[in-house]
XYZ file of C-alpha atoms in Angstrom:
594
model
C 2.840 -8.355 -25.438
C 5.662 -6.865 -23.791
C 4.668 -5.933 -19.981
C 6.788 -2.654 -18.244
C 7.969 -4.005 -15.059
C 9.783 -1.491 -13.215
C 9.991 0.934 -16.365
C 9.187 4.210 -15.638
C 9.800 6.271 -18.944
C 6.864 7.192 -21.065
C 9.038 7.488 -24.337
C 10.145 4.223 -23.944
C 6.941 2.320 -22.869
C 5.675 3.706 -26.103
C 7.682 3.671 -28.887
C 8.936 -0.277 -27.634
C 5.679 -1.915 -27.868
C 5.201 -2.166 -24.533
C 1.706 -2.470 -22.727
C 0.650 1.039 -21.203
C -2.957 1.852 -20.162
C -4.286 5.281 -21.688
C -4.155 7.969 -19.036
C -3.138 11.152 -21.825
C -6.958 12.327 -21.489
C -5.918 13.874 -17.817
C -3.490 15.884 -18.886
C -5.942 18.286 -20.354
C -7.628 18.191 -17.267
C -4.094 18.802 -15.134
C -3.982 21.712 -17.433
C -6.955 23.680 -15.689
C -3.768 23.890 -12.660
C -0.644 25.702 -13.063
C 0.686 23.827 -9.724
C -0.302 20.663 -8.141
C 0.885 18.126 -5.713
C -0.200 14.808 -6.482
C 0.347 12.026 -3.973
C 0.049 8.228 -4.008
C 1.514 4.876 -2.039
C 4.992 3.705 -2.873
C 5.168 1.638 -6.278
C 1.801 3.175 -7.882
C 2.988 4.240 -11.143
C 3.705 8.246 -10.167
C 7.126 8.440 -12.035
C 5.308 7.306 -15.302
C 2.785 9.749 -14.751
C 5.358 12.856 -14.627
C 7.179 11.139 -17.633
C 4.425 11.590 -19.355
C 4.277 15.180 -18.815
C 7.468 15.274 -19.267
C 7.066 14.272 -22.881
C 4.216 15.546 -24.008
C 5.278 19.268 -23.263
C 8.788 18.884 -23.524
C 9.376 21.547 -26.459
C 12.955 19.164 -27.857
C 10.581 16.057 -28.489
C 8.008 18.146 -30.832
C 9.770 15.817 -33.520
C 8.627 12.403 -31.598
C 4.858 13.671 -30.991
C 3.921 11.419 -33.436
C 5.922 8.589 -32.455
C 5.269 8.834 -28.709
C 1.625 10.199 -28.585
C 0.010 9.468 -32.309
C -2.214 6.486 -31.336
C -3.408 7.424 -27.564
C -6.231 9.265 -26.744
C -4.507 13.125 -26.353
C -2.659 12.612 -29.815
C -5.784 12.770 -31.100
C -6.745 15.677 -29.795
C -3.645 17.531 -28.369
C -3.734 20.830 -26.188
C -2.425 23.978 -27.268
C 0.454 24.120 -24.627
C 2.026 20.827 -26.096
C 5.637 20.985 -26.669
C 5.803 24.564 -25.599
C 8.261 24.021 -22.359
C 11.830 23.107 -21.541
C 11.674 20.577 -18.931
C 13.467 21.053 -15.259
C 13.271 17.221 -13.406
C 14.222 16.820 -10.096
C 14.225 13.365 -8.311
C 14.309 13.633 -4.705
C 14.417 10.069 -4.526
C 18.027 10.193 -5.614
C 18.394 12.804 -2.332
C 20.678 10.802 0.691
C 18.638 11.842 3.271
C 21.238 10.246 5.927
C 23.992 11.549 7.842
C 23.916 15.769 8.988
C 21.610 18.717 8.058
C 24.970 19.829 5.832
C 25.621 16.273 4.393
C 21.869 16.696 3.096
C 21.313 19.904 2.013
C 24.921 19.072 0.091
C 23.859 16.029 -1.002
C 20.553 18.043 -2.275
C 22.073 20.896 -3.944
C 24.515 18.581 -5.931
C 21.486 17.001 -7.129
C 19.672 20.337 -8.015
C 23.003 21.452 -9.628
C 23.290 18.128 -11.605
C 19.919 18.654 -12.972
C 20.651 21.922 -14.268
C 23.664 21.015 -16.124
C 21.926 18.389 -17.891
C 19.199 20.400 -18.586
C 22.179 22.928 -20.300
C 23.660 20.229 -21.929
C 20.786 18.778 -23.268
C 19.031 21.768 -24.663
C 22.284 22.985 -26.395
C 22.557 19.510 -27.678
C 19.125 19.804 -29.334
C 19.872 23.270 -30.821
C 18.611 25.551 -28.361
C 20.603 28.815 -27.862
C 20.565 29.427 -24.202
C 23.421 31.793 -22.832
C 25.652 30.104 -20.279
C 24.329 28.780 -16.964
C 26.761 29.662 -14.038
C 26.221 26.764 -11.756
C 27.763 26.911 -8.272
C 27.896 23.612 -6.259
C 27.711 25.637 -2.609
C 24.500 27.153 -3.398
C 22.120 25.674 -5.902
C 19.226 28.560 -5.658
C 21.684 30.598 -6.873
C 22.218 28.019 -9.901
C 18.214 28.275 -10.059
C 18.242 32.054 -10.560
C 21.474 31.686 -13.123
C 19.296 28.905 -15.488
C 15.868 31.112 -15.142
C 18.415 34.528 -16.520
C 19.276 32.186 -19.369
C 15.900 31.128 -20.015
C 14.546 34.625 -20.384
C 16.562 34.961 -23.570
C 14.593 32.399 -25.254
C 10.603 32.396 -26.001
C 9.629 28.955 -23.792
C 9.166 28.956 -19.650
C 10.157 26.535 -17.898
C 7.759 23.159 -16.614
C 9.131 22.055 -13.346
C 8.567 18.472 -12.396
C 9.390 16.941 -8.869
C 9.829 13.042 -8.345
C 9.618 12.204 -4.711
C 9.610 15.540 -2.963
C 8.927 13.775 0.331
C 11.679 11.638 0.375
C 13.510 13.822 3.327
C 10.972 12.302 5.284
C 11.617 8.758 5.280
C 14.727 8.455 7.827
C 12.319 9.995 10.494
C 9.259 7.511 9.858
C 10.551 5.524 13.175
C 10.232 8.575 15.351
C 13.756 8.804 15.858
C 14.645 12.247 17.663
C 18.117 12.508 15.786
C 16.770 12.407 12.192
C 13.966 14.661 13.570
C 16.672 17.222 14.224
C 18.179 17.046 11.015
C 14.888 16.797 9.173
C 14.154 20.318 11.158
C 17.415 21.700 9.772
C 16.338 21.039 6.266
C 12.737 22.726 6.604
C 13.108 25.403 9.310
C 12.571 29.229 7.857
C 16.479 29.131 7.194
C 16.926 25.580 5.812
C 17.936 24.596 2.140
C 14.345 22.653 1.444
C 11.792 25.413 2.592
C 14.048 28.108 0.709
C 14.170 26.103 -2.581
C 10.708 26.027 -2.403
C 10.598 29.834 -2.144
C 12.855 30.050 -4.540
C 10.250 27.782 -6.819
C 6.937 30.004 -5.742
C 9.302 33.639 -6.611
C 10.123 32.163 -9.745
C 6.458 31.227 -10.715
C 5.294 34.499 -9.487
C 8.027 35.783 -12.253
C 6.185 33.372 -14.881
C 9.445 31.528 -15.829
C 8.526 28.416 -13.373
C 5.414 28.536 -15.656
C 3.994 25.448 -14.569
C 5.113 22.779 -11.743
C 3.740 19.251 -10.796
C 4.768 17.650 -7.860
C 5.066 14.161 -6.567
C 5.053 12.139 -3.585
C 4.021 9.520 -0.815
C 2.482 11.673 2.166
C 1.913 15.642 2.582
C 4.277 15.698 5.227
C 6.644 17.865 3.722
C 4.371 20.091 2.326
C 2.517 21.036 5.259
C 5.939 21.769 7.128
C 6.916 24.022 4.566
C 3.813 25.823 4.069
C 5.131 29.203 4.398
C 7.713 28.850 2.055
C 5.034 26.807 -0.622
C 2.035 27.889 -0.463
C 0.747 27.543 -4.353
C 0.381 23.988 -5.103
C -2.826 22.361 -5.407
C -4.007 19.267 -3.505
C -5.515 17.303 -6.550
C -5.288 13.796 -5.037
C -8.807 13.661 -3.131
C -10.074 15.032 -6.919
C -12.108 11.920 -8.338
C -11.100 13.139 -11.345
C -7.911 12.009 -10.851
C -8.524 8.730 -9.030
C -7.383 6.434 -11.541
C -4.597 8.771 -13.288
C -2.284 6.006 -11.638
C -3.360 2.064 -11.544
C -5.945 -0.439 -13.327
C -9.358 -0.354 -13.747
C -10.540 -4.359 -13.588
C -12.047 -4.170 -17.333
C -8.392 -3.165 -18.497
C -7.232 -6.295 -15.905
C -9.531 -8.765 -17.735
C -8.425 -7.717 -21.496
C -5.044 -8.164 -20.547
C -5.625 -12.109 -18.527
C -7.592 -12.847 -21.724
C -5.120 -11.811 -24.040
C -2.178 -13.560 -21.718
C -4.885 -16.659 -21.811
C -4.701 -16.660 -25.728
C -0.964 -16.705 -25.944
C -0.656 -19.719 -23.517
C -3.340 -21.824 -25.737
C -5.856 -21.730 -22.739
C -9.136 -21.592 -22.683
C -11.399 -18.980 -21.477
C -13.142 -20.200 -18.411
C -10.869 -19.826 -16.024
C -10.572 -16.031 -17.466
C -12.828 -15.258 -14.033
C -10.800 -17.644 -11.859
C -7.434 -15.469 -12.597
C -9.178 -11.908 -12.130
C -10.553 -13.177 -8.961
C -7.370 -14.090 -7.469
C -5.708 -10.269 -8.918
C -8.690 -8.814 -7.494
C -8.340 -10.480 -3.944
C -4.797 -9.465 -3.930
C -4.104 -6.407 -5.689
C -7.735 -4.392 -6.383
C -9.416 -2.173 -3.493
C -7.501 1.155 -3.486
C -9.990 4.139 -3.486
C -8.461 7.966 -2.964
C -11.654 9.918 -3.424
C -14.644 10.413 -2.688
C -17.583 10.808 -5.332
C -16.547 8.190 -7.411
C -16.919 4.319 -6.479
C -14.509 2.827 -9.082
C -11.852 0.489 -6.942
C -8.307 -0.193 -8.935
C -5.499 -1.975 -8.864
C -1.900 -1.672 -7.966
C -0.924 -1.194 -11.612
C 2.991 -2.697 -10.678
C 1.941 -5.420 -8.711
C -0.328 -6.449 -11.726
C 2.307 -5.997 -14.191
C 4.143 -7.758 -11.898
C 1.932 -11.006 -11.896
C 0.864 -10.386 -15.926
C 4.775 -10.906 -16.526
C 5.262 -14.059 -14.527
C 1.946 -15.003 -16.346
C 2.457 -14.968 -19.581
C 6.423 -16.037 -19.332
C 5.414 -19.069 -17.572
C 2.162 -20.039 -18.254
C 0.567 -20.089 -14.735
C 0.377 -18.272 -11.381
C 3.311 -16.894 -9.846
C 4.349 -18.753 -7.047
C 4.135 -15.595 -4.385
C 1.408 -13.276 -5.219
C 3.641 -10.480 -3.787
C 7.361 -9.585 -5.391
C 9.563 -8.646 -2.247
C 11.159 -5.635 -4.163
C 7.788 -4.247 -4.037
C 6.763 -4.597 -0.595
C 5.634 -1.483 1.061
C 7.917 -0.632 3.734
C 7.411 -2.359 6.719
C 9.220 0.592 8.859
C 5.864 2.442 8.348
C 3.804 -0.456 9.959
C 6.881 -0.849 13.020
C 6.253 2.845 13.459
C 2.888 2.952 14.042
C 2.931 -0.177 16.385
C 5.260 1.528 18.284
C 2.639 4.026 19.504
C 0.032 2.570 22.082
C -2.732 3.779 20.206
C -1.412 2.652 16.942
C -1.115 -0.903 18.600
C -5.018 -0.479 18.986
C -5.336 0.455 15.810
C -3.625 -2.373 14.214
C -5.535 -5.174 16.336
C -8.632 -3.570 15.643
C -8.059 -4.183 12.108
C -7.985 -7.337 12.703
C -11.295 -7.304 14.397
C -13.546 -5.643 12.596
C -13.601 -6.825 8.921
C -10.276 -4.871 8.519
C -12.361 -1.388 8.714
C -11.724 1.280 10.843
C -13.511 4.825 11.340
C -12.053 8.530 11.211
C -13.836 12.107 11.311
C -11.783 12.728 8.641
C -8.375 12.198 6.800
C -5.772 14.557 7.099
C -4.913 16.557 4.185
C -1.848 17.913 6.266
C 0.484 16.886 9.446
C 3.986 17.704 10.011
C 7.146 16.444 10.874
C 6.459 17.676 14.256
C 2.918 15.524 14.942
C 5.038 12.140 13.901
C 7.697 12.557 16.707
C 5.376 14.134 19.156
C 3.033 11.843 21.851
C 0.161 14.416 21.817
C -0.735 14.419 18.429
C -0.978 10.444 17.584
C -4.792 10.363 17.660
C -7.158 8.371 15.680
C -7.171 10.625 12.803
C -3.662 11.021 12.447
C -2.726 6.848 12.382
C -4.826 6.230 9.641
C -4.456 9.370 7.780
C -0.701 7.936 7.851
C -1.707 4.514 7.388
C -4.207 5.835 4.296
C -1.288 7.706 2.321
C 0.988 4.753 2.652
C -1.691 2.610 1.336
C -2.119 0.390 3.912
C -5.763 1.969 4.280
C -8.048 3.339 1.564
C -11.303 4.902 1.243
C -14.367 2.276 2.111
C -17.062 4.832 2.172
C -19.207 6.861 4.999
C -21.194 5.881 8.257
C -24.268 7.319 8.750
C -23.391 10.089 11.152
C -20.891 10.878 7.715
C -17.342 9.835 9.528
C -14.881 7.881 6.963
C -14.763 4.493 6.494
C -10.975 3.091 5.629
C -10.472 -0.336 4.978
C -7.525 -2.464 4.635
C -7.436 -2.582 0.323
C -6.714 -6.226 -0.295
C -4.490 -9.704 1.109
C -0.862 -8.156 0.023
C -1.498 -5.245 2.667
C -3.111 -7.722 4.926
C -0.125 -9.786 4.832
C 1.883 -6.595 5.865
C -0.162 -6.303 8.949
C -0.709 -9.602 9.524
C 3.561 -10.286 9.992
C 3.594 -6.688 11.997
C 1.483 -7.576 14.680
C 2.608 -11.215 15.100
C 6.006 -9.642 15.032
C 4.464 -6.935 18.097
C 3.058 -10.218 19.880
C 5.924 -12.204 19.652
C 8.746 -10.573 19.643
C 11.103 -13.307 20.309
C 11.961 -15.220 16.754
C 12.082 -18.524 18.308
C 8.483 -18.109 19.688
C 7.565 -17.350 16.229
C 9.264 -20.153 14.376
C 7.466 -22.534 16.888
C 3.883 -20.974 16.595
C 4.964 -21.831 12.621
C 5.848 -24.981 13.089
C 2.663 -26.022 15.178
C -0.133 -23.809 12.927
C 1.685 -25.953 9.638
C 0.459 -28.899 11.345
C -3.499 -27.699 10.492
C -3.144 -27.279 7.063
C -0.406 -29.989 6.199
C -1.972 -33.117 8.704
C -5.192 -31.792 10.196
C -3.591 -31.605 13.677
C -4.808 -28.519 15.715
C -3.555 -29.988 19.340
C -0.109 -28.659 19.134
C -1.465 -25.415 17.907
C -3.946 -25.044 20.814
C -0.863 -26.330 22.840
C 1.167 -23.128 21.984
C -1.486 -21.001 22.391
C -1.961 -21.951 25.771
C 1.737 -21.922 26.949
C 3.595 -19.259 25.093
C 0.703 -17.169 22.896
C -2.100 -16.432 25.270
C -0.105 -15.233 28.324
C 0.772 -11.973 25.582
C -2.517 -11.079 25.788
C -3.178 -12.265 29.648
C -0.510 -9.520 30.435
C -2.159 -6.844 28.026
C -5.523 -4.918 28.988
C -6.618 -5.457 25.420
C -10.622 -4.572 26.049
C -11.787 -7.231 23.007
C -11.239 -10.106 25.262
C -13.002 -12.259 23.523
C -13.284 -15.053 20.604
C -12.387 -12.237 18.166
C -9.090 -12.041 20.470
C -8.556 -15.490 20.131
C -9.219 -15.354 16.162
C -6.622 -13.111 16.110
C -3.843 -14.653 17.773
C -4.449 -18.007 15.301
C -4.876 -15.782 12.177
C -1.158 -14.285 12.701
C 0.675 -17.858 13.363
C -1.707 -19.613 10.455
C -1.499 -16.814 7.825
C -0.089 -18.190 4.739
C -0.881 -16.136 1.387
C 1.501 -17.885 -1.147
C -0.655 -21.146 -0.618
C -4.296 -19.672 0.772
C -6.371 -16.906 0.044
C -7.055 -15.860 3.765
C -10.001 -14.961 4.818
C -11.465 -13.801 8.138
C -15.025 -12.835 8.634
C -15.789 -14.617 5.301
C -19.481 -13.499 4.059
C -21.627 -16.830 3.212
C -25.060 -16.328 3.015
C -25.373 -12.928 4.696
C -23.119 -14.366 7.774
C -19.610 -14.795 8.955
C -17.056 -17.459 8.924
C -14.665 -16.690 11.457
C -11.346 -18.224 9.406
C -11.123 -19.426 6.017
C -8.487 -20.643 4.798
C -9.105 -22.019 1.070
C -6.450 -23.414 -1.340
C -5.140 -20.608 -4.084
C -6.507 -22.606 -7.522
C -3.072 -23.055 -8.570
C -1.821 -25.274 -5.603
C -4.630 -27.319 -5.320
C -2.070 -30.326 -6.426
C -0.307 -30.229 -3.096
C -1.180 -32.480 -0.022
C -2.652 -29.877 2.551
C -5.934 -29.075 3.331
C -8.283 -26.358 3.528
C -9.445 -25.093 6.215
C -12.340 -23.914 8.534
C -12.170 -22.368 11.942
C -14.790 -20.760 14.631
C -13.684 -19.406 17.294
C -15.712 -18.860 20.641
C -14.605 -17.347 24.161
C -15.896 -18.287 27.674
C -14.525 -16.028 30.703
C -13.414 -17.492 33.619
C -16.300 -15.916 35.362
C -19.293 -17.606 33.462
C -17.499 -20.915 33.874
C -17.591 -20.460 37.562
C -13.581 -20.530 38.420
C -10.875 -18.823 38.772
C -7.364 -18.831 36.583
C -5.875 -21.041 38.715
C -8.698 -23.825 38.613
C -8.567 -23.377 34.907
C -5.028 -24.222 34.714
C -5.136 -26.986 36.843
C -7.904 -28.858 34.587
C -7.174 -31.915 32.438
C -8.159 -31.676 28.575
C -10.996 -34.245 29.388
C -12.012 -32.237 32.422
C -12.058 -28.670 30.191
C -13.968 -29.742 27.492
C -16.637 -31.188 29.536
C -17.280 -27.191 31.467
C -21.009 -26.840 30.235
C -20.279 -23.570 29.108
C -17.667 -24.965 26.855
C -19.794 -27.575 25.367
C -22.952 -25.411 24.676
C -19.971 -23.222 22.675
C -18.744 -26.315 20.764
C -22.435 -27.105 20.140
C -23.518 -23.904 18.548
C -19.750 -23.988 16.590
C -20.236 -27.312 15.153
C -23.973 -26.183 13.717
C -21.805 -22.879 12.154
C -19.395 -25.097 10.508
C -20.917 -27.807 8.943
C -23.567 -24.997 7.612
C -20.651 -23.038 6.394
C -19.106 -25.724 5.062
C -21.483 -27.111 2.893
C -22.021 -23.612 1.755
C -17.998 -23.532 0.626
C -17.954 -26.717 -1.007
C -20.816 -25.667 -3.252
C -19.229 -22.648 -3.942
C -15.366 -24.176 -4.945
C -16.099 -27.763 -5.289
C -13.441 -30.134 -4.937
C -12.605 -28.685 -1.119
C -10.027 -30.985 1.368
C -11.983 -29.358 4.036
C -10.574 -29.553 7.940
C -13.447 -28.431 10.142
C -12.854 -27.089 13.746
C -14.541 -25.230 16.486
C -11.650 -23.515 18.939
C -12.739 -22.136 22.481
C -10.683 -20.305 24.778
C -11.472 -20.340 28.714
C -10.490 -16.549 29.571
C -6.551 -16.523 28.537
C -5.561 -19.489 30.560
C -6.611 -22.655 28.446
C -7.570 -23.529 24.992
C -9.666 -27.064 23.696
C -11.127 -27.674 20.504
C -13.152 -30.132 18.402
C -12.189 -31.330 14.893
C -15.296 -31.691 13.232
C -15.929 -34.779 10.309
């Protein structure tokens, strides 16, 4: 079995024996549209998708139906508009969105120009008589209008399909005023991006732009050029369509079990492997009225590769090519409400609440104060996939969750990177947190906290002051997902662990531990002293406060409870056991617990 990794064209993936999961029974149903605009995270399979398209209606490769499309699931029952179209691609992706408006909307019209030559080119090539196609390199809509004359003469329209249309976007993610400018440039009523796209909606009006799909990361684009676009359909809240791009877990376990008979294994750790995909890579939902979760289909193809070339586990779970970009995450936390936001994640079982999610926001909302409410950070956060779809309260508002550990990792390194911004702090909380795991030490951890962690949030009116505060600030320094599968607010028996930290099955022959944690908070107040007293206590003398020792008491009951629970359900544990308390954001004692 030969796995895709970082292939993208349809042709290729199959007619070279490669693995490809059946999606060809949506294109009928992306038929029912003559326009859409479909829109997923970075790295979810969208340029496959729209090579797909481009294949199956692509009136040169009527020839290669066979080959490409004979033994999936529309080659056996085609569509009538199959190889009736020649093919316009456009990759905005391959767009330099740096430097001026005019180095841009050059750099853009080259590429439009480009396009249309090879389309000339290629079509000739194939024996199709098309007249001449004037191209001129200072003004590609008038290229546009030159290829669509040439067209007429022949009996096929023309299927427009755009990669990336969003891509402008990215240089102004960081809110930086100077790329807003020149991003306003590009989609103001005069600039080159909002009049290609009327140029695009006259020409489908004039049936020769017969049909046009449309991909990207985020509807900001679209919404800003509204006016100018106005035609394309939103089809990626459609449940329909939620699992046009990624895995469901059934086509995950044929392929593990498959991988499992290669490497002479047998099949009972078949459950232990999909486990460990799921915890990393499943959870992404993008509509509602359907309940079916999937996978990141290149992260999996991704780990299936490492898999079956090696036999085992790759070492990290997540490729650093593939990493969502981290500027989104830095943008965000450099909002004060999107600092809320991402602590609160961290909080509250890595759910948060919105009326809604935005279908639309503009360029103008991302660099302006007033707009950043709740419902615009994670709508951003949702198309980016850092969020997805977790359901409905009661009173009907949306639940998003954080999808699975490779975006918690994300968030995890953001906010310790918002906390501490200093790398030497960071290195040192390192240093001291490896000391848990690798020895069972948690004094120089609580030591840190104490001197250098705690006095972040002592200068911060962060209204969770409590132990879920204090979870917090461990979970960024011990978070470690190429050796754990990190958990907080682990469910045993219908209650919470605050911190789990449990050996990934394939590093279980190292010499580290795994590890339990509760976490409880006393305020200064209900220990009867001030912040100076507090500071001025020995450890003795601070673990000896009443209120501190009825807190230990009640956390040792929780841990040996949840313990016992853990080793029954993954045998074979090296678990540490500790109970952490935190006196207000001055002091910090614990008990290791045999």
């Amino acid at each position: 079995m030969k796995f895709p990794y970082g292939i993208s064209d349809f042709k290729k993936v199959n007619t070279q024996g490669y693995y490809y999961c059946d999606r060809t029974d949506k294109i009928s149903l992306l038929e029912k549209s003559d326009s859409q605009l479909f829109i997923r995270p970075r790295r979810f399979g969208k340029s496959l998708v729209l090579s797909m398209l481009e294949n199956y209606y692509d009136v040169a490769k009527k020839d290669e139906f066979e080959a490409i499309f004979g033994g999936l699931k529309i080659g056996k029952n085609p569509t009538d508009l199959r190889n009736s179209y020649f093919i316009l691609k456009l990759d905005f992706s391959c767009v330099d969105p740096t430097g001026s408006a005019e180095d841009v909307k050059k750099a853009l019209f080259n590429h439009i120009n480009g396009c249309i030559e090879e389309f000339y080119a290629f079509y000739k090539y194939k024996g199709y008589e098309l007249p001449q196609i004037k191209v001129n390199f200072d003004d590609a809509l008038y290229s546009l209008k030159s290829l669509v004359s040439a067209v007429r003469m022949t009996p096929y329209p023309i299927y427009l399909l755009i990669d990336e249309y969003d891509n402008f976007a990215n240089t102004v993610m960081m809110g930086v005023q100077s790329a807003g400018k020149r991003y306003e440039a590009l989609v103001h009523d005069e600039g080159p991006l909002r009049t290609f796209f009327k140029a695009v909606k006259s020409l489908t009006s004039g049936s020769m732009f017969d049909r046009v799909f449309i991909t990207g990361v985020s509807p900001v684009v679209m919404s800003d050029i509204t006016s100018g676009y106005n035609i394309a359909k939103n089809i990626y809240f459609e449940p329909k369509f939620n699992n046009l791009c990624g895995f469901r877990e059934n086509e995950v376990r044929k392929v593990i079990e498959q991988i499992f008979v290669e490497c002479n294994f047998g099949t009972e750790k078949t459950d232990e492997a999909l486990n460990l995909m799921k915890t990393y890579y499943d959870g992404y939902l993008f509509a509602f009225g359907t309940d079916e979760y999937i996978y990141n289909p290149t992260l999996c193809l991704y780990f299936f590769e490492q898999f079956q070339e090696m036999c085992g586990y790759p070492r990290e779970m997540l490729d650093d090519n593939l990493a969502t970009d981290e500027s989104k995450l830095e943008y965000i936390a450099q909002i004060p409400r999107g600092r809320d936001l991402l602590m609160s994640l961290m909080e509250n079982k890595q759910q948060v609440v919105a009326s809604r999610i935005s279908k639309r926001f503009g360029i103008r909302e991302m660099l302006t104060d007033k707009s950043k409410d709740n419902t615009f950070l994670v709508s951003f956060l949702y198309y980016f996939g850092v969020l997805t779809i977790a359901g409905e309260t009661e009173e009907l508002q949306v639940i998003l969750k954080v999808p699975n550990l490779v975006m918690k990792s994300l968030y995890v390194e953001r906010i310790q990177k918002m906390l501490l911004p200093e790398p030497e702090d960071r290195d040192d909380g390192r240093e001291a947190a490896k000391l848990v795991y690798q020895k069972g030490e948690m004094a120089p951890l609580c030591r840190f906290m104490e001197e250098r962690y705690l006095k972040v949030f002592h200068n911060r009116d962060y209204r969770w002051a409590n132990e879920l505060t204090l979870k917090t600030a461990f979970l960024t320094l011990l978070y470690n997902d190429i050796i754990y599968i990190m958990d907080s607010e682990t469910e045993i028996d219908r209650r919470y662990a605050d911190l789990t930290m449990i050996i990934r099955p394939d590093k279980r022959y190292g010499k580290i531990f795994d590890v339990l944690i509760e976490f409880k908070f006393v305020k200064l107040k209900d220990a009867g002293m001030s912040a100076d007293q507090a500071k001025q206590l020995s450890e003795n003398e601070l673990c000896l406060i009443p209120e501190i020792v009825k807190q230990i008491k009640d956390g040792e009951k929780q841990v040996k409870d949840y313990g016992k629970k853990l080793d029954q359900k993954y045998g074979n544990l090296r678990l540490q056991k500790f109970v952490v308390v935190a006196l207000g954001f001055e002091r910090v004692c614990f008990r290791k617990i045999n």
